[in-house]
């Protein structure tokens, strides 16, 4: 790959551009806000503007609901020979691209499994994707040359390509990224009811749980809305668990003899079981047990 274009110079787009520039690829930066693209250029991510000739690969780094329209526009304008995207939802953009009549032989959906709670080009990092899975979602229509090109993109960014079906990807990120973001946001929102004397006791645990709640609300509304069904299914299960725990805690907090000893014991067992399942579930996250990153499965990211 000698040349590329990045459409959308936010956190992910600029990080891709920085990684490619670090490997000697000539990068063109395109953004609906020229000032944002200019910031990315000042960071060394590339040059602002449309190339005179089609580049080898165009990376569409816009929110999921805009991927298909952006792909359609820049295929018509012959921006690149091949196209990919980095959106965190895959089913909806693929379906919309087909409806718009995009050339699907030259398009391969992708999703680098990395991100930060900050947004914008100033938060970008050239090594953001190093050692991370980069999901590729080819279809029977995807050309072999396009697949090779997008695999090369992942490799140039230091990531490991991981092939998944569109629906399987969306279910996976609902579990590992999208639903956790909602839960973190709900926990953080409860702090609005706290006063200064309470909040001064906030420790590292609260900071860990709520860190990702600092993400851009408009962007996350788009992401969650684009993967709404899969996210709702995960959150429905969380809601059932929460309902059970609320009942158990109320029983444990009630004064005897309002709650018989056997009922108290059952409620306590429900609470312990939930905490044990949490310990077991956390242990399944790649790298948690060993303290080192493991490159198996799909890692959480945005």
Coordinates of C-alpha atoms in Angstrom, one line a residue:
X1 CA 0.0 0.0 0.0
X2 CA 1.4 3.3 -1.1
X3 CA -1.5 5.7 -0.7
X4 CA -4.7 5.9 1.4
X5 CA -7.5 8.3 2.2
X6 CA -9.1 8.6 5.6
X7 CA -12.6 10.0 5.6
X8 CA -13.4 11.3 9.0
X9 CA -10.6 12.5 11.2
X10 CA -11.8 11.8 14.7
X11 CA -10.1 9.5 17.2
X12 CA -10.1 6.3 15.1
X13 CA -9.6 7.9 11.7
X14 CA -6.7 10.0 12.8
X15 CA -5.1 7.0 14.7
X16 CA -5.4 5.0 11.5
X17 CA -3.8 7.8 9.5
X18 CA -0.9 8.2 12.0
X19 CA -0.2 4.5 11.9
X20 CA -0.1 4.5 8.1
X21 CA 2.1 7.5 8.0
X22 CA 4.5 5.8 10.4
X23 CA 4.8 3.0 7.8
X24 CA 5.5 5.4 4.9
X25 CA 2.0 5.4 3.4
X26 CA 0.9 8.7 1.8
X27 CA -2.4 9.7 3.5
X28 CA -5.1 12.1 2.4
X29 CA -7.4 13.5 5.1
X30 CA -11.0 14.3 4.3
X31 CA -13.5 15.6 6.8
X32 CA -16.7 17.6 6.6
X33 CA -15.1 20.0 9.0
X34 CA -11.8 21.2 7.4
X35 CA -10.6 22.6 10.7
X36 CA -10.7 19.1 12.3
X37 CA -8.9 17.6 9.3
X38 CA -6.3 20.4 9.7
X39 CA -5.7 19.5 13.3
X40 CA -5.1 15.9 12.2
X41 CA -2.7 17.1 9.6
X42 CA -0.8 19.2 12.1
X43 CA -0.3 16.0 14.2
X44 CA 1.4 14.5 11.2
X45 CA -1.5 12.3 10.1
X46 CA -1.4 13.3 6.4
X47 CA -2.4 16.0 4.0
X48 CA -5.8 17.6 3.8
X49 CA -7.7 17.3 0.6
X50 CA -8.9 15.0 -2.2
X51 CA -6.2 13.1 -4.1
X52 CA -5.6 13.8 -7.8
X53 CA -5.7 10.1 -8.6
X54 CA -7.5 7.2 -6.8
X55 CA -5.6 6.0 -3.8
X56 CA -5.1 2.3 -3.0
X57 CA -7.5 2.2 0.0
X58 CA -10.1 4.6 1.5
X59 CA -10.9 4.1 5.2
X60 CA -14.3 5.4 6.1
X61 CA -14.2 6.6 9.7
X62 CA -17.6 8.0 10.3
X63 CA -20.5 7.0 12.6
X64 CA -22.4 3.8 11.6
X65 CA -25.5 5.6 10.3
X66 CA -23.3 7.5 7.8
X67 CA -21.1 4.7 6.5
X68 CA -23.2 3.6 3.6
X69 CA -23.9 7.1 2.3
X70 CA -20.3 8.0 2.6
X71 CA -19.2 4.9 0.8
X72 CA -21.6 5.5 -2.0
X73 CA -20.5 9.1 -2.4
X74 CA -16.8 8.4 -2.5
X75 CA -17.1 5.3 -4.8
X76 CA -18.9 7.6 -7.3
X77 CA -16.1 10.1 -6.9
X78 CA -13.5 7.4 -7.5
X79 CA -11.6 8.2 -4.3
X80 CA -10.0 4.8 -4.1
X81 CA -9.6 1.4 -5.6
X82 CA -10.8 -0.4 -2.5
X83 CA -12.9 0.7 0.5
X84 CA -13.3 -0.3 4.1
X85 CA -14.8 1.3 7.3
X86 CA -14.0 1.2 11.0
X87 CA -17.5 1.4 12.4
X88 CA -18.4 -0.6 15.5
X89 CA -21.6 -1.9 13.9
X90 CA -21.5 -4.1 10.8
X91 CA -25.0 -5.4 9.8
X92 CA -26.8 -2.1 9.2
X93 CA -24.0 -0.4 7.1
X94 CA -23.7 -3.5 4.9
X95 CA -27.4 -3.7 4.3
X96 CA -27.7 0.0 3.6
X97 CA -24.7 -0.1 1.2
X98 CA -26.4 -2.8 -0.8
X99 CA -29.7 -0.8 -0.9
X100 CA -27.8 2.2 -2.2
X101 CA -26.2 0.2 -5.0
X102 CA -22.6 0.5 -3.8
X103 CA -20.0 -1.7 -5.4
X104 CA -19.7 -4.4 -2.8
X105 CA -16.9 -6.2 -4.6
X106 CA -14.6 -3.3 -3.6
X107 CA -15.9 -2.9 0.0
X108 CA -15.0 -4.8 3.1
X109 CA -16.5 -3.9 6.5
X110 CA -14.0 -3.6 9.3
X111 CA -13.8 -2.8 13.0
X112 CA -10.5 -2.3 14.9
X113 CA -11.2 -3.4 18.5
X114 CA -9.6 -0.4 20.2
X115 CA -10.6 3.0 21.4
X116 CA -10.5 5.6 24.2
X117 CA -13.1 7.5 26.1
X118 CA -11.8 10.7 24.6
X119 CA -12.8 11.8 21.1
X120 CA -11.4 13.9 18.3
X121 CA -8.0 13.9 16.6
X122 CA -6.1 15.3 19.6
X123 CA -6.9 12.0 21.4
X124 CA -5.5 9.9 18.5
X125 CA -2.5 7.6 18.9
X126 CA -0.4 6.0 16.1
X127 CA -0.1 2.8 18.2
X128 CA -3.7 2.6 19.3
X129 CA -4.3 -0.7 17.4
X130 CA -1.0 -2.4 18.2
X131 CA -1.7 -6.0 19.3
X132 CA -5.5 -5.6 19.0
X133 CA -7.9 -7.7 16.9
X134 CA -9.2 -6.0 13.8
X135 CA -12.5 -7.6 12.7
X136 CA -13.1 -8.1 9.0
X137 CA -16.6 -9.0 7.8
X138 CA -16.2 -10.1 4.1
X139 CA -19.2 -11.4 2.1
X140 CA -19.3 -13.7 -0.9
X141 CA -19.2 -10.6 -3.1
X142 CA -16.0 -9.2 -1.6
X143 CA -13.2 -9.3 -4.1
X144 CA -10.0 -11.1 -3.1
X145 CA -7.9 -8.1 -3.8
X146 CA -10.0 -6.0 -1.5
X147 CA -9.6 -8.6 1.3
X148 CA -5.9 -8.6 0.9
X149 CA -5.8 -4.8 0.9
X150 CA -7.8 -4.5 4.2
X151 CA -5.7 -7.2 5.8
X152 CA -2.6 -5.2 4.8
X153 CA -4.2 -2.1 6.5
X154 CA -4.7 -4.0 9.7
X155 CA -1.1 -5.3 9.6
X156 CA 0.3 -1.8 8.9
X157 CA -1.6 -0.6 12.0
X158 CA 0.0 -3.4 14.1
X159 CA -3.3 -5.2 14.5
X160 CA -4.3 -8.8 14.0
X161 CA -7.1 -9.5 11.4
X162 CA -10.0 -11.6 12.7
X163 CA -12.8 -12.7 10.3
X164 CA -16.4 -12.7 11.6
X165 CA -19.9 -12.7 10.1
X166 CA -21.7 -9.4 10.4
X167 CA -24.4 -10.5 12.8
X168 CA -21.9 -12.5 15.0
X169 CA -19.8 -9.3 15.3
X170 CA -22.7 -7.2 16.3
X171 CA -23.8 -9.7 18.9
X172 CA -20.3 -9.8 20.3
X173 CA -19.8 -6.1 20.6
X174 CA -23.2 -5.7 22.2
X175 CA -22.0 -8.0 25.0
X176 CA -18.4 -6.8 25.2
X177 CA -18.7 -3.1 24.5
X178 CA -22.1 -1.5 23.8
X179 CA -24.1 -2.9 26.8
X180 CA -21.1 -2.2 29.2
X181 CA -21.1 1.4 28.0
X182 CA -24.8 1.8 28.8
X183 CA -24.3 0.3 32.3
X184 CA -21.3 2.5 33.0
X185 CA -23.3 5.5 31.9
X186 CA -26.2 4.6 34.2
X187 CA -23.9 4.2 37.2
X188 CA -22.3 7.5 36.4
X189 CA -25.6 9.2 36.1
X190 CA -26.5 8.2 39.6
X191 CA -23.7 10.5 40.8
X192 CA -25.8 13.4 39.8
X193 CA -27.9 12.8 42.9
X194 CA -24.8 12.7 45.1
X195 CA -23.6 15.7 47.1
X196 CA -20.0 16.9 47.6
X197 CA -19.6 15.1 50.9
X198 CA -20.5 11.8 49.2
X199 CA -18.5 12.3 46.0
X200 CA -15.3 13.2 47.9
X201 CA -15.2 9.5 48.9
X202 CA -15.0 8.3 45.2
X203 CA -12.2 5.9 44.8
X204 CA -10.5 4.0 42.0
X205 CA -13.3 1.4 41.8
X206 CA -15.8 4.1 40.8
X207 CA -13.4 5.6 38.4
X208 CA -12.8 2.2 36.7
X209 CA -16.5 1.4 36.4
X210 CA -17.4 4.8 35.0
X211 CA -14.4 5.6 32.8
X212 CA -16.0 4.7 29.5
X213 CA -19.1 6.8 30.4
X214 CA -17.0 9.8 29.4
X215 CA -17.4 9.0 25.7
X216 CA -19.2 11.3 23.2
X217 CA -22.9 11.0 23.9
X218 CA -24.0 11.8 20.3
X219 CA -21.6 9.2 18.8
X220 CA -22.7 6.6 21.3
X221 CA -26.4 7.3 20.6
X222 CA -25.7 6.5 16.9
X223 CA -23.7 3.4 17.8
X224 CA -26.3 2.0 20.2
X225 CA -29.2 2.9 17.9
X226 CA -27.5 1.1 15.0
X227 CA -27.1 -2.1 17.1
X228 CA -30.3 -1.6 19.2
X229 CA -31.7 -5.1 19.1
X230 CA -28.5 -6.9 20.1
X231 CA -27.8 -4.4 22.9
X232 CA -31.4 -4.6 24.2
X233 CA -31.1 -8.3 24.5
X234 CA -28.0 -8.1 26.7
X235 CA -29.5 -5.3 28.8
X236 CA -32.7 -7.2 29.3
X237 CA -30.7 -10.0 30.9
X238 CA -28.8 -7.5 33.1
X239 CA -32.2 -6.0 34.1
X240 CA -33.5 -9.4 35.2
X241 CA -30.3 -10.0 37.3
X242 CA -30.7 -6.5 38.8
X243 CA -34.3 -7.1 39.7
X244 CA -33.4 -10.3 41.5
X245 CA -30.6 -8.6 43.4
X246 CA -32.8 -5.7 44.4
X247 CA -35.4 -8.0 45.9
X248 CA -32.6 -10.0 47.7
X249 CA -31.0 -6.9 49.2
X250 CA -34.4 -5.5 50.4
X251 CA -35.0 -8.8 52.1
X252 CA -31.6 -8.7 53.7
X253 CA -32.2 -5.1 54.8
X254 CA -35.6 -5.7 56.3
X255 CA -35.8 -6.2 60.1
X256 CA -36.7 -9.6 61.5
X257 CA -39.4 -11.0 61.9
X258 CA -40.6 -9.4 58.6
X259 CA -38.2 -11.7 56.8
X260 CA -38.0 -15.3 58.0
X261 CA -34.5 -16.8 58.5
X262 CA -34.9 -19.2 55.6
X263 CA -35.8 -16.3 53.2
X264 CA -32.9 -14.2 54.5
X265 CA -30.6 -17.1 53.8
X266 CA -32.0 -17.6 50.3
X267 CA -31.5 -13.9 49.5
X268 CA -28.0 -14.0 50.8
X269 CA -27.3 -17.0 48.6
X270 CA -28.6 -15.1 45.6
X271 CA -26.3 -12.2 46.3
X272 CA -23.3 -14.4 46.8
X273 CA -24.1 -16.3 43.6
X274 CA -24.2 -13.0 41.6
X275 CA -20.9 -11.9 42.9
X276 CA -19.3 -15.3 42.2
X277 CA -20.6 -15.3 38.6
X278 CA -19.1 -11.8 38.2
X279 CA -15.7 -13.1 39.3
X280 CA -16.0 -16.0 36.9
X281 CA -17.1 -13.8 34.1
X282 CA -14.3 -11.3 34.5
X283 CA -11.8 -14.2 34.5
X284 CA -13.0 -15.0 30.9
X285 CA -11.8 -11.6 29.6
X286 CA -8.6 -12.2 27.6
X287 CA -5.6 -11.2 29.6
X288 CA -7.3 -10.6 32.9
X289 CA -6.0 -13.7 34.6
X290 CA -2.4 -13.4 33.4
X291 CA -2.2 -9.6 33.4
X292 CA -1.0 -9.8 29.8
X293 CA -3.0 -9.1 26.6
X294 CA -4.1 -12.3 24.8
X295 CA -5.0 -12.1 21.1
X296 CA -7.9 -14.6 21.1
X297 CA -11.5 -13.8 20.6
X298 CA -13.0 -10.3 20.3
X299 CA -11.8 -7.7 22.7
X300 CA -13.9 -5.0 24.0
X301 CA -13.6 -1.7 22.1
X302 CA -15.5 1.1 20.3

